[in-house]
Every structure is written in structure tokens, then in C-alpha cells.
Short mmCIF file of C-alpha atoms (C1' of nucleotides) in Angstrom, two decimals:
data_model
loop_
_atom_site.label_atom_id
_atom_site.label_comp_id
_atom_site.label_asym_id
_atom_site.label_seq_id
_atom_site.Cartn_x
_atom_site.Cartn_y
_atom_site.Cartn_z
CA UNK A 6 -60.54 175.21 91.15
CA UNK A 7 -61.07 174.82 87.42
CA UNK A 8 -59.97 171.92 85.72
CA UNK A 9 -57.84 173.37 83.19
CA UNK A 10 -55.99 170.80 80.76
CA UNK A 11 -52.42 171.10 80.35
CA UNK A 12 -51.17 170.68 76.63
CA UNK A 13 -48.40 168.06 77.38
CA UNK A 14 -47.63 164.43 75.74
CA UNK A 15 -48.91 161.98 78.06
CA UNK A 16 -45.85 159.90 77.05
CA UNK A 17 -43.43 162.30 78.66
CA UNK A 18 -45.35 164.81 81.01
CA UNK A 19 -44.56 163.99 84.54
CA UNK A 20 -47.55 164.92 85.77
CA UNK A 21 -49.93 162.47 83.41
CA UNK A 22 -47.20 159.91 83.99
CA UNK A 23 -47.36 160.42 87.77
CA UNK A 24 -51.78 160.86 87.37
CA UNK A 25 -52.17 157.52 87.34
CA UNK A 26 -56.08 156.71 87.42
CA UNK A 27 -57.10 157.47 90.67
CA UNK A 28 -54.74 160.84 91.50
CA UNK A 29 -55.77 162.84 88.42
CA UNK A 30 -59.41 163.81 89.41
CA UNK A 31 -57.52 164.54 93.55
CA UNK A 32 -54.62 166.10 92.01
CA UNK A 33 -57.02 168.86 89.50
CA UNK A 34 -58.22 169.95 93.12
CA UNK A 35 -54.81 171.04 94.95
CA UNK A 36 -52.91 172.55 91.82
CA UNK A 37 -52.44 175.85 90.96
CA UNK A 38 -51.65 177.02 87.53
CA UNK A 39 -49.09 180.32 87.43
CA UNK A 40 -46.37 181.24 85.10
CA UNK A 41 -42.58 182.93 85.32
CA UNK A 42 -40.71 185.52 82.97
CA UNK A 43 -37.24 184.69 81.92
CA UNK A 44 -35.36 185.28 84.65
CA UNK A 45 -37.67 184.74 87.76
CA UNK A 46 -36.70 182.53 90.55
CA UNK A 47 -38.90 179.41 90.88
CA UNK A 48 -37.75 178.68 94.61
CA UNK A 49 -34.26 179.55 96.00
CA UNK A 50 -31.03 177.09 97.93
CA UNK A 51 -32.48 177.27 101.10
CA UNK A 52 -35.92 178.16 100.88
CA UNK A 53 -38.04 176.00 103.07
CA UNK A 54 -40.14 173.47 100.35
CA UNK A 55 -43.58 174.12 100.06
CA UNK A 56 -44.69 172.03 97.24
CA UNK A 57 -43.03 170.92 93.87
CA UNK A 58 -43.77 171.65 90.19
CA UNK A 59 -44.78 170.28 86.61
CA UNK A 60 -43.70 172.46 83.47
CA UNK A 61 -46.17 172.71 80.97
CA UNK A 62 -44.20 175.00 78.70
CA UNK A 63 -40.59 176.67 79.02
CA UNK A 64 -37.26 175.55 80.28
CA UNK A 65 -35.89 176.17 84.15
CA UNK A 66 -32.07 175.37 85.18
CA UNK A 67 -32.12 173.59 88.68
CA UNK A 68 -28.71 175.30 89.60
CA UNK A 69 -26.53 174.77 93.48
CA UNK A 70 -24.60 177.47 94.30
CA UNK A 71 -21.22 177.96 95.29
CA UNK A 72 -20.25 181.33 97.30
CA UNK A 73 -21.40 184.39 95.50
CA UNK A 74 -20.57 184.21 92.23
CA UNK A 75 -20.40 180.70 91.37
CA UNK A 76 -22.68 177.99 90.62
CA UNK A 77 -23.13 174.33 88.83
CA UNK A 78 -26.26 173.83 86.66
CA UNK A 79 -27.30 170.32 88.05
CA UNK A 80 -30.17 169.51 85.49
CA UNK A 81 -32.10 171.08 82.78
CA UNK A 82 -36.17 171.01 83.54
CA UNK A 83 -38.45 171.30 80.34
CA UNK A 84 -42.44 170.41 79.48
CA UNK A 85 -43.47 167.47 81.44
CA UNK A 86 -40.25 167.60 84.07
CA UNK A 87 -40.84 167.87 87.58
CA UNK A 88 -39.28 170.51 89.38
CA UNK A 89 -38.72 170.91 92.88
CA UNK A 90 -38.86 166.79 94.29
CA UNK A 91 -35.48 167.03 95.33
CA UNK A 92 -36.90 168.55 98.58
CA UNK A 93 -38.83 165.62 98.99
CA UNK A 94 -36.60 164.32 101.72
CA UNK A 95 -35.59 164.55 104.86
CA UNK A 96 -34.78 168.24 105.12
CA UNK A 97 -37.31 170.61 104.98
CA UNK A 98 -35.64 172.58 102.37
CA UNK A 99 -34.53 172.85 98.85
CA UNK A 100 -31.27 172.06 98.25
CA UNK A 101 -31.08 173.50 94.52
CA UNK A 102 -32.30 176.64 93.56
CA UNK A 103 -34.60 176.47 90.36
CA UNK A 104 -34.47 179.65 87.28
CA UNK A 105 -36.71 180.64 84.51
CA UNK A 106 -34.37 180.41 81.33
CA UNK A 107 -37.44 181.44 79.11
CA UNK A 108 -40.88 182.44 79.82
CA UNK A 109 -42.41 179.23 81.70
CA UNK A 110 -46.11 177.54 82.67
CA UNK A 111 -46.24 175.14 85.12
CA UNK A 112 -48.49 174.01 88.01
CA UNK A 113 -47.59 174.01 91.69
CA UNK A 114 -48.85 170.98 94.01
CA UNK A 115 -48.33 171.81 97.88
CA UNK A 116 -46.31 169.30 99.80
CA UNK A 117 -48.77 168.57 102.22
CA UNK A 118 -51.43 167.27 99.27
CA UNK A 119 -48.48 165.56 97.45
CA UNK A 120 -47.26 163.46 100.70
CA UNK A 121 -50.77 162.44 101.43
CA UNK A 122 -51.40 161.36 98.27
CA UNK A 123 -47.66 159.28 98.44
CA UNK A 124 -49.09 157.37 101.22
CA UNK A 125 -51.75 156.21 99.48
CA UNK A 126 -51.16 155.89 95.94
CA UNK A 127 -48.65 153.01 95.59
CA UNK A 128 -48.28 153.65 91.71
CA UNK A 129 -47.71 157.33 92.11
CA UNK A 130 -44.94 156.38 94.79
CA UNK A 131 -43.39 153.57 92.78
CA UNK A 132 -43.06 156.00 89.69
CA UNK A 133 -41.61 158.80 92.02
CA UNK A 134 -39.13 156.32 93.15
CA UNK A 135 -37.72 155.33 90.00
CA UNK A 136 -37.88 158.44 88.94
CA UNK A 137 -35.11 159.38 91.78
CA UNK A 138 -33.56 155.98 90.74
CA UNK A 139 -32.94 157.26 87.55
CA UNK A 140 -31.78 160.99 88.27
CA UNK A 141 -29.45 159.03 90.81
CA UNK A 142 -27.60 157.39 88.49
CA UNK A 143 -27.87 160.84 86.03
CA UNK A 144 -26.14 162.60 89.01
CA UNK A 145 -23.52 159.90 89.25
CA UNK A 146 -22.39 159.86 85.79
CA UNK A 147 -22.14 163.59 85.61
CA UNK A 148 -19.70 163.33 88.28
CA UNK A 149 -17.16 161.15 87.27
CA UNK A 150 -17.25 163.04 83.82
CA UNK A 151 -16.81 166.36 85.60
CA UNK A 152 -13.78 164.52 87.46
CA UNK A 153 -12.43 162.60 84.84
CA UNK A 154 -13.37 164.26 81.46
CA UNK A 155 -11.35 167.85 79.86
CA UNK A 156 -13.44 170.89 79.60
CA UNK A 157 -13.72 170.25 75.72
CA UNK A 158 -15.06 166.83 76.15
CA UNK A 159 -17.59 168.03 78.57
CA UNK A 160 -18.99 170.83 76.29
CA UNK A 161 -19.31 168.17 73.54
CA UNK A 162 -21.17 165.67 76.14
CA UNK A 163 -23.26 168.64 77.10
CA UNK A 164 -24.23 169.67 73.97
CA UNK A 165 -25.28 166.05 73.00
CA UNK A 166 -27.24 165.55 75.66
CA UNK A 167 -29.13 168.98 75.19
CA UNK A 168 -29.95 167.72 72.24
CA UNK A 169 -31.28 164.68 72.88
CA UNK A 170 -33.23 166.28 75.76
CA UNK A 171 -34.76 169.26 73.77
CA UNK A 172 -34.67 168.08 70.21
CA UNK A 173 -33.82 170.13 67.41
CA UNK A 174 -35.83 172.95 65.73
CA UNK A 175 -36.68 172.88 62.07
CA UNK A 176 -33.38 174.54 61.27
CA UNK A 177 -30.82 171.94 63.21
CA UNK A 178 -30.65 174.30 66.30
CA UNK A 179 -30.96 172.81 69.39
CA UNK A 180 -34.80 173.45 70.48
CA UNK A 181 -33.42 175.70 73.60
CA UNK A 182 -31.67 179.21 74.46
CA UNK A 183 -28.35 178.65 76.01
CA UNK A 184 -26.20 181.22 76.80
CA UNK A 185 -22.14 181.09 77.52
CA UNK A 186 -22.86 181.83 81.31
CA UNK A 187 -25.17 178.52 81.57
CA UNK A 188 -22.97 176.78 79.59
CA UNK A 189 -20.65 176.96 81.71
CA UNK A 190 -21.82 176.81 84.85
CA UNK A 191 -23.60 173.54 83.35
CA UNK A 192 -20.21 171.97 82.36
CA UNK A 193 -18.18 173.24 85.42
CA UNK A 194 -16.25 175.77 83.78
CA UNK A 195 -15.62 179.39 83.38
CA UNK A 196 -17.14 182.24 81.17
CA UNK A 197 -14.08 182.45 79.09
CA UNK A 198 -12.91 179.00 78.88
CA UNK A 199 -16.50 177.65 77.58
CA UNK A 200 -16.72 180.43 75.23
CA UNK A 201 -12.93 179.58 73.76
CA UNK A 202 -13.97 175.86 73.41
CA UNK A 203 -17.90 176.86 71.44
CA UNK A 204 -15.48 179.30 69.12
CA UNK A 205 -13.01 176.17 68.48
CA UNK A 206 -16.26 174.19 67.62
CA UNK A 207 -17.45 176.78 65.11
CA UNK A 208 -14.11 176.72 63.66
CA UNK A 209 -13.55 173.07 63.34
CA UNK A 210 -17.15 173.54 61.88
CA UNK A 211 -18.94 171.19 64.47
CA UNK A 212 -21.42 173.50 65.24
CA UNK A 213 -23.04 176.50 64.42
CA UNK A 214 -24.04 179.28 66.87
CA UNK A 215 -26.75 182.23 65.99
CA UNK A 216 -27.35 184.75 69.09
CA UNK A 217 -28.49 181.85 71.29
CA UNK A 218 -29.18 179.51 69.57
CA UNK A 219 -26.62 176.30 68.97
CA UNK A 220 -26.69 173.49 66.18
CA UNK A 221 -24.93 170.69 66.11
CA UNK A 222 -23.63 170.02 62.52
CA UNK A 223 -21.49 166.89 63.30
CA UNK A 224 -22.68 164.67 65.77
CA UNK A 225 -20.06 162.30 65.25
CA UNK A 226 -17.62 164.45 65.87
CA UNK A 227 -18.64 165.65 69.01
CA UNK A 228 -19.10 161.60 69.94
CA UNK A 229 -14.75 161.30 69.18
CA UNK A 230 -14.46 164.67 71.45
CA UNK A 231 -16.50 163.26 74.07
CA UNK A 232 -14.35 160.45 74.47
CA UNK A 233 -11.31 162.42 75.10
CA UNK B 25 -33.56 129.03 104.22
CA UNK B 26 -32.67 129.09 108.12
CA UNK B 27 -32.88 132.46 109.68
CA UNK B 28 -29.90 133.56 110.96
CA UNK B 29 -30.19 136.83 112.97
CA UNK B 30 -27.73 139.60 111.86
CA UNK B 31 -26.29 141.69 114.28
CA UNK B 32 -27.24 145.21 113.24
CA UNK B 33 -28.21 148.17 115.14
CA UNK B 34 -31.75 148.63 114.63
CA UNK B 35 -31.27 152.18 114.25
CA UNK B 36 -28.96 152.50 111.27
CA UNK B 37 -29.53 149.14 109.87
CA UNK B 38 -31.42 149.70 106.30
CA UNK B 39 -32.35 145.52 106.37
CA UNK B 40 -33.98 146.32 109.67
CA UNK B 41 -35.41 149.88 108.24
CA UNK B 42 -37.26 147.96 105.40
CA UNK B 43 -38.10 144.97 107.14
CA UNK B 44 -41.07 146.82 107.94
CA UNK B 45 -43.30 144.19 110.16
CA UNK B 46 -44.60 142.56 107.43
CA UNK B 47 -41.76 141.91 105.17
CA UNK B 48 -39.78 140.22 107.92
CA UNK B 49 -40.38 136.84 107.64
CA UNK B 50 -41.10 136.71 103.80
CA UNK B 51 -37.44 138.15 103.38
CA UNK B 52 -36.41 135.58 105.58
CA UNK B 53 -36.82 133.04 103.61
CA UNK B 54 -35.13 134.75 100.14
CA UNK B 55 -31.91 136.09 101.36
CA UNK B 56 -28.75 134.30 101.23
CA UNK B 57 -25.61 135.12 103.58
CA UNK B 58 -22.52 135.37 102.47
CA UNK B 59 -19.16 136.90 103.02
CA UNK B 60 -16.34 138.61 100.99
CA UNK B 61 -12.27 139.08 101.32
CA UNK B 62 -10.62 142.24 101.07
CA UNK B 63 -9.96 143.14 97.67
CA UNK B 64 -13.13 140.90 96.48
CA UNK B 65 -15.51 142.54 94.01
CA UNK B 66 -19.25 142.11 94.89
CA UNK B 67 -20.21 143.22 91.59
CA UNK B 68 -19.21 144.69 88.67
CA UNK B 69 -20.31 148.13 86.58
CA UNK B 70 -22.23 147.01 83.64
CA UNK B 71 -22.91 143.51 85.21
CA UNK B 72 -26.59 142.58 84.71
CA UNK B 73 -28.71 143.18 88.16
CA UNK B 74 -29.71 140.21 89.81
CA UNK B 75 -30.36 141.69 93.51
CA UNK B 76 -29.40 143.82 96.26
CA UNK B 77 -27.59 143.53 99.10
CA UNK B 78 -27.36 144.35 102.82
CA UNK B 79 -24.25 144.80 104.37
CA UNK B 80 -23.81 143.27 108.17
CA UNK B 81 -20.30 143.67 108.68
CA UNK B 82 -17.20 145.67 106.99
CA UNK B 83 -16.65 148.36 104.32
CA UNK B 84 -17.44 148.72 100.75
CA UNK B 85 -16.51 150.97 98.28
CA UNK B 86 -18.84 151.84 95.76
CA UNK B 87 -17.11 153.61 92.02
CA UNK B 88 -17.48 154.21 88.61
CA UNK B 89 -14.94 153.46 85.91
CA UNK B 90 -13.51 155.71 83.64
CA UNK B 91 -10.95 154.03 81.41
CA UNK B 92 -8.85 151.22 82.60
CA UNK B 93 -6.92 153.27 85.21
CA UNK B 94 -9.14 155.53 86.77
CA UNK B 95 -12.20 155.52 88.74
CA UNK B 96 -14.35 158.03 90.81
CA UNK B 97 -15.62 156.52 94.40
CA UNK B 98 -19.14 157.45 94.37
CA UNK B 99 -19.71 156.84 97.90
CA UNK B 100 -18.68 154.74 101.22
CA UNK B 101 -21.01 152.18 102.58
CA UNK B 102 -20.78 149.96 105.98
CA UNK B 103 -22.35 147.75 108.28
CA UNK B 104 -26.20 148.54 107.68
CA UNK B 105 -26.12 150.07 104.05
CA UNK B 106 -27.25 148.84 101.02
CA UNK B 107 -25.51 147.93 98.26
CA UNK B 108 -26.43 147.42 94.49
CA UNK B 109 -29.75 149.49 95.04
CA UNK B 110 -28.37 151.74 92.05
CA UNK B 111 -29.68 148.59 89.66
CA UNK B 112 -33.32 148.83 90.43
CA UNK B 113 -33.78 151.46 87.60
CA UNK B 114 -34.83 150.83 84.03
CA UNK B 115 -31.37 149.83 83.03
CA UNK B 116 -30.93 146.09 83.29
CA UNK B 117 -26.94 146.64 84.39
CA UNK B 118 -25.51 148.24 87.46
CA UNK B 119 -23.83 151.41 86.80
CA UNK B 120 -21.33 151.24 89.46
CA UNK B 121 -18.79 148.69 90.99
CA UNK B 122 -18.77 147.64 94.50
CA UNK B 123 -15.43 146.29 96.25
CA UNK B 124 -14.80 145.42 99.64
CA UNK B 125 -12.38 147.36 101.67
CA UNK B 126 -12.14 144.93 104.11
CA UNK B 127 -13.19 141.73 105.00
CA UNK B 128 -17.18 141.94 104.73
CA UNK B 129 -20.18 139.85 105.38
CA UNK B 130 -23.66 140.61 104.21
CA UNK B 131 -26.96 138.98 102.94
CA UNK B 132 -28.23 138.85 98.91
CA UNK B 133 -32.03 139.49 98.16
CA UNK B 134 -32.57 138.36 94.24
CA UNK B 135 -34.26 141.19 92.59
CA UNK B 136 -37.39 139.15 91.61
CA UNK B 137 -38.45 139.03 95.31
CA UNK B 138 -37.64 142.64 95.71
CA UNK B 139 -39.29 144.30 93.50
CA UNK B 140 -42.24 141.69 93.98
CA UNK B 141 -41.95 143.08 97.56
CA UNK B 142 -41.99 146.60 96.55
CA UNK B 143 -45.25 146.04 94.95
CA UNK B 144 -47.36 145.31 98.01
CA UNK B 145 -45.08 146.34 100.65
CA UNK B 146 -45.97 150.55 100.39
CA UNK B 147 -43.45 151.41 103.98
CA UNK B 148 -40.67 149.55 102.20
CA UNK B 149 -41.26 151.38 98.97
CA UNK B 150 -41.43 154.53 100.63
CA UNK B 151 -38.35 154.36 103.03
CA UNK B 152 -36.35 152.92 99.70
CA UNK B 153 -37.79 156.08 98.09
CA UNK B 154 -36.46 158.67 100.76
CA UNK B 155 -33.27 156.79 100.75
CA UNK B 156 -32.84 157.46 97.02
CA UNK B 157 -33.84 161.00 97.85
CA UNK B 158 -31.31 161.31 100.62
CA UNK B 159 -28.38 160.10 97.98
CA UNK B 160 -29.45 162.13 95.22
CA UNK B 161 -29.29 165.36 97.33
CA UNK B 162 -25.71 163.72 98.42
CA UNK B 163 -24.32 163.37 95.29
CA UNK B 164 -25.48 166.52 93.60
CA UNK B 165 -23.37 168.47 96.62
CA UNK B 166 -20.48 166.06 96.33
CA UNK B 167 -21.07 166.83 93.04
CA UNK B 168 -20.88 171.19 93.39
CA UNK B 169 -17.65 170.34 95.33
CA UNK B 170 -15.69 168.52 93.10
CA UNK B 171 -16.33 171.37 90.58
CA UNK B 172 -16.25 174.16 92.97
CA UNK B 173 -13.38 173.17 95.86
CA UNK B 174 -9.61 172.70 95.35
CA UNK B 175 -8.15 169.61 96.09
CA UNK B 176 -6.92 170.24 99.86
CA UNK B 177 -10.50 171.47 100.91
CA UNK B 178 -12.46 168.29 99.35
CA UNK B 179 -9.24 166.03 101.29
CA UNK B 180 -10.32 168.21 103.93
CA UNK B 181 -14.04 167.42 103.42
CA UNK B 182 -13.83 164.11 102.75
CA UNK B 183 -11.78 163.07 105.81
CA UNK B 184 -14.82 164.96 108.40
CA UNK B 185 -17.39 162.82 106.51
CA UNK B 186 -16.10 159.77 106.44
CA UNK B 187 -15.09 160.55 110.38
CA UNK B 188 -18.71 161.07 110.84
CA UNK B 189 -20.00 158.14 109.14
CA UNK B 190 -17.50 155.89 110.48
CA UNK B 191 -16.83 157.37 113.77
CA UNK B 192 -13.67 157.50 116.27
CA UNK B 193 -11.96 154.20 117.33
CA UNK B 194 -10.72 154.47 121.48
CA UNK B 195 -7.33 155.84 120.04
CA UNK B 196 -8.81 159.04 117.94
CA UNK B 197 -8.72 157.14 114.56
CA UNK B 198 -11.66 157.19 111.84
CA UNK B 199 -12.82 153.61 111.96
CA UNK B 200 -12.19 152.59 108.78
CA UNK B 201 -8.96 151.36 106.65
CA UNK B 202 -8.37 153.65 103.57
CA UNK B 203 -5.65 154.03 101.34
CA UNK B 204 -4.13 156.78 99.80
CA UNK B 205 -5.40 155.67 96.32
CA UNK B 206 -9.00 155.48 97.53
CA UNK B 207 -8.82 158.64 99.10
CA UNK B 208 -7.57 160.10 95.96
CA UNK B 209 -10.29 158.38 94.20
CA UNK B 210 -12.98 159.40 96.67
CA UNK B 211 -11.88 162.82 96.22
CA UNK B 212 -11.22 163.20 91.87
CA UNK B 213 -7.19 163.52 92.43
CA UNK B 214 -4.53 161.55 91.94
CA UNK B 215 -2.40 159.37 94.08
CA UNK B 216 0.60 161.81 93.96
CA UNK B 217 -1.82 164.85 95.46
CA UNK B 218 -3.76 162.90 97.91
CA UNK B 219 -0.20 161.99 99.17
CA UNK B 220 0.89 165.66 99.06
CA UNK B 221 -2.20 167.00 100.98
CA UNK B 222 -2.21 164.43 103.42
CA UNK B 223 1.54 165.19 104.14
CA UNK B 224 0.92 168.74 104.19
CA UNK B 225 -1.95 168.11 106.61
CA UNK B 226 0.23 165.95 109.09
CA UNK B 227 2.98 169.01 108.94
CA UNK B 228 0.11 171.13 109.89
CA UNK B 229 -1.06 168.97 113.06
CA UNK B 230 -4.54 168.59 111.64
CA UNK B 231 -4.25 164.89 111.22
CA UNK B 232 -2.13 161.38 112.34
CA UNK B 233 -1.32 158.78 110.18
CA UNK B 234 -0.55 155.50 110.96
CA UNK B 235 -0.22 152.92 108.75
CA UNK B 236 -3.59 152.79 106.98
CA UNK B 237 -5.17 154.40 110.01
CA UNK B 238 -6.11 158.31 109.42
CA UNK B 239 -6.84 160.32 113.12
CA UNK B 240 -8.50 163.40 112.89
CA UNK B 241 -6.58 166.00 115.42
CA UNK B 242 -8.00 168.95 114.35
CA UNK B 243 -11.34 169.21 113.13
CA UNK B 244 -12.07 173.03 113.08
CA UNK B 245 -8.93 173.67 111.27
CA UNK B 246 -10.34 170.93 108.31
CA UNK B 247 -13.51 172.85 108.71
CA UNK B 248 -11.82 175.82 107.84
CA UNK B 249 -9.98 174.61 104.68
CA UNK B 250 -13.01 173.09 103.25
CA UNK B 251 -14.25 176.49 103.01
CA UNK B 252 -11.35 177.40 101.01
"C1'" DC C 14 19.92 137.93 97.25
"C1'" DG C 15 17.35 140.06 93.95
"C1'" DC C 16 13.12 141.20 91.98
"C1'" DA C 17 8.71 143.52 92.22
"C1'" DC C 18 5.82 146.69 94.03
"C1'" DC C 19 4.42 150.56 96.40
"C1'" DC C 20 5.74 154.75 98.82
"C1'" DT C 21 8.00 159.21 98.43
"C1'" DT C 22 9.80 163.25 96.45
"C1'" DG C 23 11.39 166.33 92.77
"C1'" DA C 24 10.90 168.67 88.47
"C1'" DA C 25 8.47 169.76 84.25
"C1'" DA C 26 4.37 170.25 81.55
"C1'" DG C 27 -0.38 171.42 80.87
"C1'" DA C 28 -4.96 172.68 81.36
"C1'" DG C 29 -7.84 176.04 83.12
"C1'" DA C 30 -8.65 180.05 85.83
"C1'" DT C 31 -7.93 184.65 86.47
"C1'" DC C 32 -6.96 189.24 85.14
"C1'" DA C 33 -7.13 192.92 82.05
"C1'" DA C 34 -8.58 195.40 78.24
"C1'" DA C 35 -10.50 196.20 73.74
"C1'" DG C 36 -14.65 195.72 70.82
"C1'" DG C 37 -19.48 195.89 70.01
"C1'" DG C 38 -24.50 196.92 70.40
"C1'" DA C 39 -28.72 198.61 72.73
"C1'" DG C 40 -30.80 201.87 75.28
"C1'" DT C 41 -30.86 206.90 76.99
"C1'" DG C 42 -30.70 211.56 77.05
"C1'" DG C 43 -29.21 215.67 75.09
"C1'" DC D 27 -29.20 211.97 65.20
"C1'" DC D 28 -25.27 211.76 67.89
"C1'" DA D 29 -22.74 211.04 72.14
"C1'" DC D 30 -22.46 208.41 76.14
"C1'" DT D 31 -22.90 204.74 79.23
"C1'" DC D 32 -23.58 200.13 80.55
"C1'" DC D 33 -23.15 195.55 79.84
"C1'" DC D 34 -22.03 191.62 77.42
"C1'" DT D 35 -18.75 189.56 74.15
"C1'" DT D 36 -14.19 188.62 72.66
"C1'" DT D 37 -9.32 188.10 72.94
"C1'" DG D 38 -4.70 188.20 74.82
"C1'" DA D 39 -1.44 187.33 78.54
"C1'" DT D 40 -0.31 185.55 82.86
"C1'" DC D 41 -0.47 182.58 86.73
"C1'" DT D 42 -1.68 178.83 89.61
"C1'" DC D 43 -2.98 174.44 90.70
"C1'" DT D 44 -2.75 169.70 89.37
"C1'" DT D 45 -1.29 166.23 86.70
"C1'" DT D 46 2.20 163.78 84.73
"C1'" DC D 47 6.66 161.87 84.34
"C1'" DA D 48 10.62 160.06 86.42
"C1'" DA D 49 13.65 158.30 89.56
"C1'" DG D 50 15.26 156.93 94.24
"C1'" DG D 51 14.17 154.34 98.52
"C1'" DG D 52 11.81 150.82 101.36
"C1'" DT D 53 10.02 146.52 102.20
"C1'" DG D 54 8.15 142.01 101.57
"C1'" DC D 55 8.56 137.81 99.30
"C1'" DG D 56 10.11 134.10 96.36
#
DNA sequence: CGCACCCTTGAAAGAGATCAAAGGGAGTGG
DNA sequence: CCACTCCCTTTGATCTCTTTCAAGGGTGCG
């Protein structure tokens, strides 16, 4: 297998953060380099876990569903995220299901290569670890917000951390495409009710919306709102 | 430091879990027993870390803050758990309070030695690893549920897992004391609602109530409304 | 005995969800 | 180029579940 670079910053990329040394020459062996379309299904609730995933480029929800219809976007995955560790454990298989929300690169490393290499490579284990330490305590503050804060003050909360996640683009937007649906799902609400809240925003003039695309004009703001 | 044998099942014990051979006797001599009352607070959320602890005997609850008046129980744990684990990340402050439910005993391990151990010990770094990957994949579905499930299927939910985890005393009862307000905060509800549920439950023959004492009567009929 | 505190229940208010329907485009086929 | 359909957006109107408020009833304790 060819040893094609990935384009990432080292100071972010998973996967250079998790090459430490000694796994990065191992690791070039037993990856394989594919991409998705918008849209396309990265592994499904359920599936049985075969490996997990670095994103070079594009953005995937992690998503759990909820009867037919209904879901709750657990975490946003862009360049450098891993996707697909959360069916590291015990079970043998995903408990999320992961989406393309725009075209995506990424590189798949079977399970079987990545356990070995856990076994061995303390670093690469330690990092992994915090890692979950970290999207532990993530997990646990979404939750008492989604108990404890009003749809409104979620949507603000959301849209801060999007930003802080994905940066902003040249023109103020927040560097990602959003749509209602994800939105919502993402803040545990419905179609219509984050929709009524984003038109409120524009109104009040906190932020700006073009097709997909969402800019925050008054950060502040949304840091009262999120409070409430 | 004398070493005073706990009296854990070897099983479930995490202590015992990481005491992998080798880590034994080191931890022997840099843990510290100790005991709390009901009602005593082992730590505090936004405390600075300064260890972890093992619990030997009793029940602590584990919750985030929201306000001054209300809080979200994150999770149960019991004789054999750990406690204060959620500290090892980057932050320097635990994001989460622990209280004991009842009267508790349990050993403290400073964090120094811990993490010192976590460098050359790779099985305890590993099993700590797959325990954080257990509780994330917990708390991302308690997570779906609080968004997803009305109140009288989480009750519902929440009274089969803690009846699991704590088991059946001789007389039918889940083995642990919990009141109305922690149920309500276990679940996202109120006081009020909890108390309406669980009366609507004891109409319905699914469960007995005595004193602080819940008995499950009727388990497929809970299974049924968590669905719902 | 009386005060304080929690349990218990009722009634009202509110936030969101659900339902329904009208208003756009964008693509398709005539 | 227009008509038509399909699907997503938008908005209004209900409706339901929960929360909130409030007040009565126990019970333990000083």
C-alpha cells in the first residue's frame, strides 16, 4: 500500500496525534484511503465494527437513532476527528450510526490492526484514553443542558460551539453546512420548533442565515441566551 | 500504610480489575481508607482533582449542577466502582459532584501515583480505557432517552437499571435507598412528576413502595412503557 | 405545643410537539 | 416555454405533556 500523505495539521489531526513515532510507518501499512458523497452512510446503529476512521477532509454527524423517524446528533466529526472508536468496547458493534454531511476523505484502519497496535503502543493507548476522557465529559455536559436548558438556549449553545469547532469562513459564516433537520436533531428538537427559534435569531439580528450557511453576528448575545 | 484487605468481589470490583498483578502492592502502599455519612459530599464539581477513588461499601451518586436548585444525576455507582475518574482529563477540576446515598466506605489513590501508574502499568491503562469506553456509550444512550422518551418510560427505564445494577433484596426490593428527588434527578423531571409516575405506577401494580424502598412487581409491563 | 420540613394533591400556565396547509423552487415532460 | 409534480420551507393553530405554583396534611423535633 502506498504511502500517501494526508493534508491535515499535525496539531489537530487525530491520526498524527495518535502516530506517535513508532505507529506511523505500521499504521501507512493497514490503512485504506476511500471517500463518501454527501449523504452516504459511513457505518450504521448496529453494524458489527470493523475498524474506525480519520477524516482528512469533510464533515460526518455521528447520529443514535430513535424509532423510525427520530434521531439525536451526538457529535460533529471534521478533518483530523476520529470516527467510529466508540465501538471500541465491549460490544462488537457500533452504537452510533455515522453520515456524510458533505463530500468526505478519510482513511479506514481495521480493528484487528488497531487493537494490536493498542497492546503495544502505550502512547497511542494513553492518547486514546484521554481522548474518551474527554468526549466523556463532552457527553455529560450535553446532557444536563438537553435536561435543564430551553430549546432557545440550546440552539444558541449549539451554534457557539459549531463555531468554535469549525471556525468561521472569510465572510463570518460558520465554516460548515447545517441544515434545519440537523439542527435539530443536534439540539433535541423538532423541524419546526428549531426553524421558529433560527427565524427569531435573524430577527433579533443575532445571526444571519444564507441557504446553508449560518453566521453568527453577536456572539455575546447568544452567550446571555445560552444562559437562559 | 498498612494493608487492609477490602472486601470486594473480585469479579465486579474495579480496585481488584486494575490491580493488575503488578500494581498490587505499589497501590498498597498509596491509598488511604476512609469512610463517609449519608448526605456527605466526596467531592465537589469544579473542585481541583487530587485523586480517585474506589468504593468498598455503599452508594454514591454522581451529578452535575445546573443553577443552585437543580441537578442532573449522571450516573449510580456502588460497592466496586470508581469514583472521581471523570478528573483524569485535561481539565484540572472535576466536572461532576459525588454524594453519598448512604453510609459509604472506600479507599483514595492521589492522582500523582495514578497517573504515574498509568504510565508503566499498560493492563491498567487499558481496562481504565474500556471502562471510559463502556460509560461513554452509556451516557450517549441515556443521553437519546432523555431527548427521545417521555417521562413515565425513562421512570420506567431507570427503575429496571438500577434493579439490575443493584439487584433484588430477599423481599423483592432494588437494593438500594432512593428518594423521590433523586429519582427525579436521575431521570431530568421534577419532584412533583417523579411522584406522579411513581403513584401512577403503584395504581398500576407494576411496583411497591415502602418507605424509601422501591420493589419491582412487574418488570415486563416497565419494559413495555419504556418503549413508549 | 408549635414550628419546620417534606409529602401529597390540585389547578393553572407554558413550552414544545404535532398537525395541517400554504408557499416556493427545481427538475421533468409535454 | 409552460404546466405539473415533488419536496422542502414556512407559518398558523391546536394539543399535550410537564413544569410551576400553591395550599393542605403529616410527622418529627425542639
Amino acid at each position: 500500500m502506498k504511502k500517501d500523505k494526508h493534508d491535515c495539521d499535525l496539531q489537530t489531526c487525530m491520526l498524527c496525534r495518535l502516530c506517535i513515532k513508532e505507529w506511523l510507518p505500521a499504521v501507512d501499512n493497514h490503512r485504506k484511503n476511500f471517500s463518501l458523497k454527501k449523504g452516504q452512510l459511513l457505518f450504521r446503529e448496529g453494524d458489527p465494527v470493523n475498524g474506525i476512521y480519520f477524516i482528512f477532509s469533510g464533515t460526518v454527524k455521528v447520529h443514535k437513532h430513535w424509532g423510525e423517524e427520530k434521531e439525536l446528533i451526538v457529535r460533529f466529526a471534521r478533518k483530523g476527528d476520529i470516527v467510529g472508536h466508540r465501538g471500541v468496547g465491549a460490544e462488537m458493534m457500533y452504537p452510533v450510526s455515522a453520515t456524510a454531511l458533505e463530500p468526505v476523505t478519510l482513511c479506514f484502519i481495521d480493528l484487528e490492526f488497531f487493537q494490536a497496535s493498542l497492546k503495544v503502543n502505550h502512547a497511542l493507548l494513553h492518547e486514546l484514553m484521554m481522548f474518551y476522557a474527554r468526549e466523556l465529559q463532552e457527553s455529560e455536559k450535553n446532557m444536563r443542558n438537553l435536561v435543564h436548558m430551553p430549546v432557545k438556549a440550546r440552539i444558541a449553545h449549539a451554534l457557539l460551539t459549531l463555531r468554535d469547532k469549525f471556525g468561521n469562513t472569510e465572510d463570518g459564516a460558520i465554516d460548515m453546512t447545517l441544515g434545519r433537520q440537523d439542527l435539530a436533531s443536534f439540539t433535541g428538537t423538532t423541524y419546526e420548533t428549531a426553524f421558529r427559534v433560527m427565524s427569531e435569531l435573524i430577527q433579533e439580528n443575532v445571526i444571519a442565515v444564507s441557504g446553508k450557511s449560518i453566521a453568527v453576528l453577536n456572539a455575546e448575545k447568544l452567550q446571555e441566551l445560552e444562559k437562559l
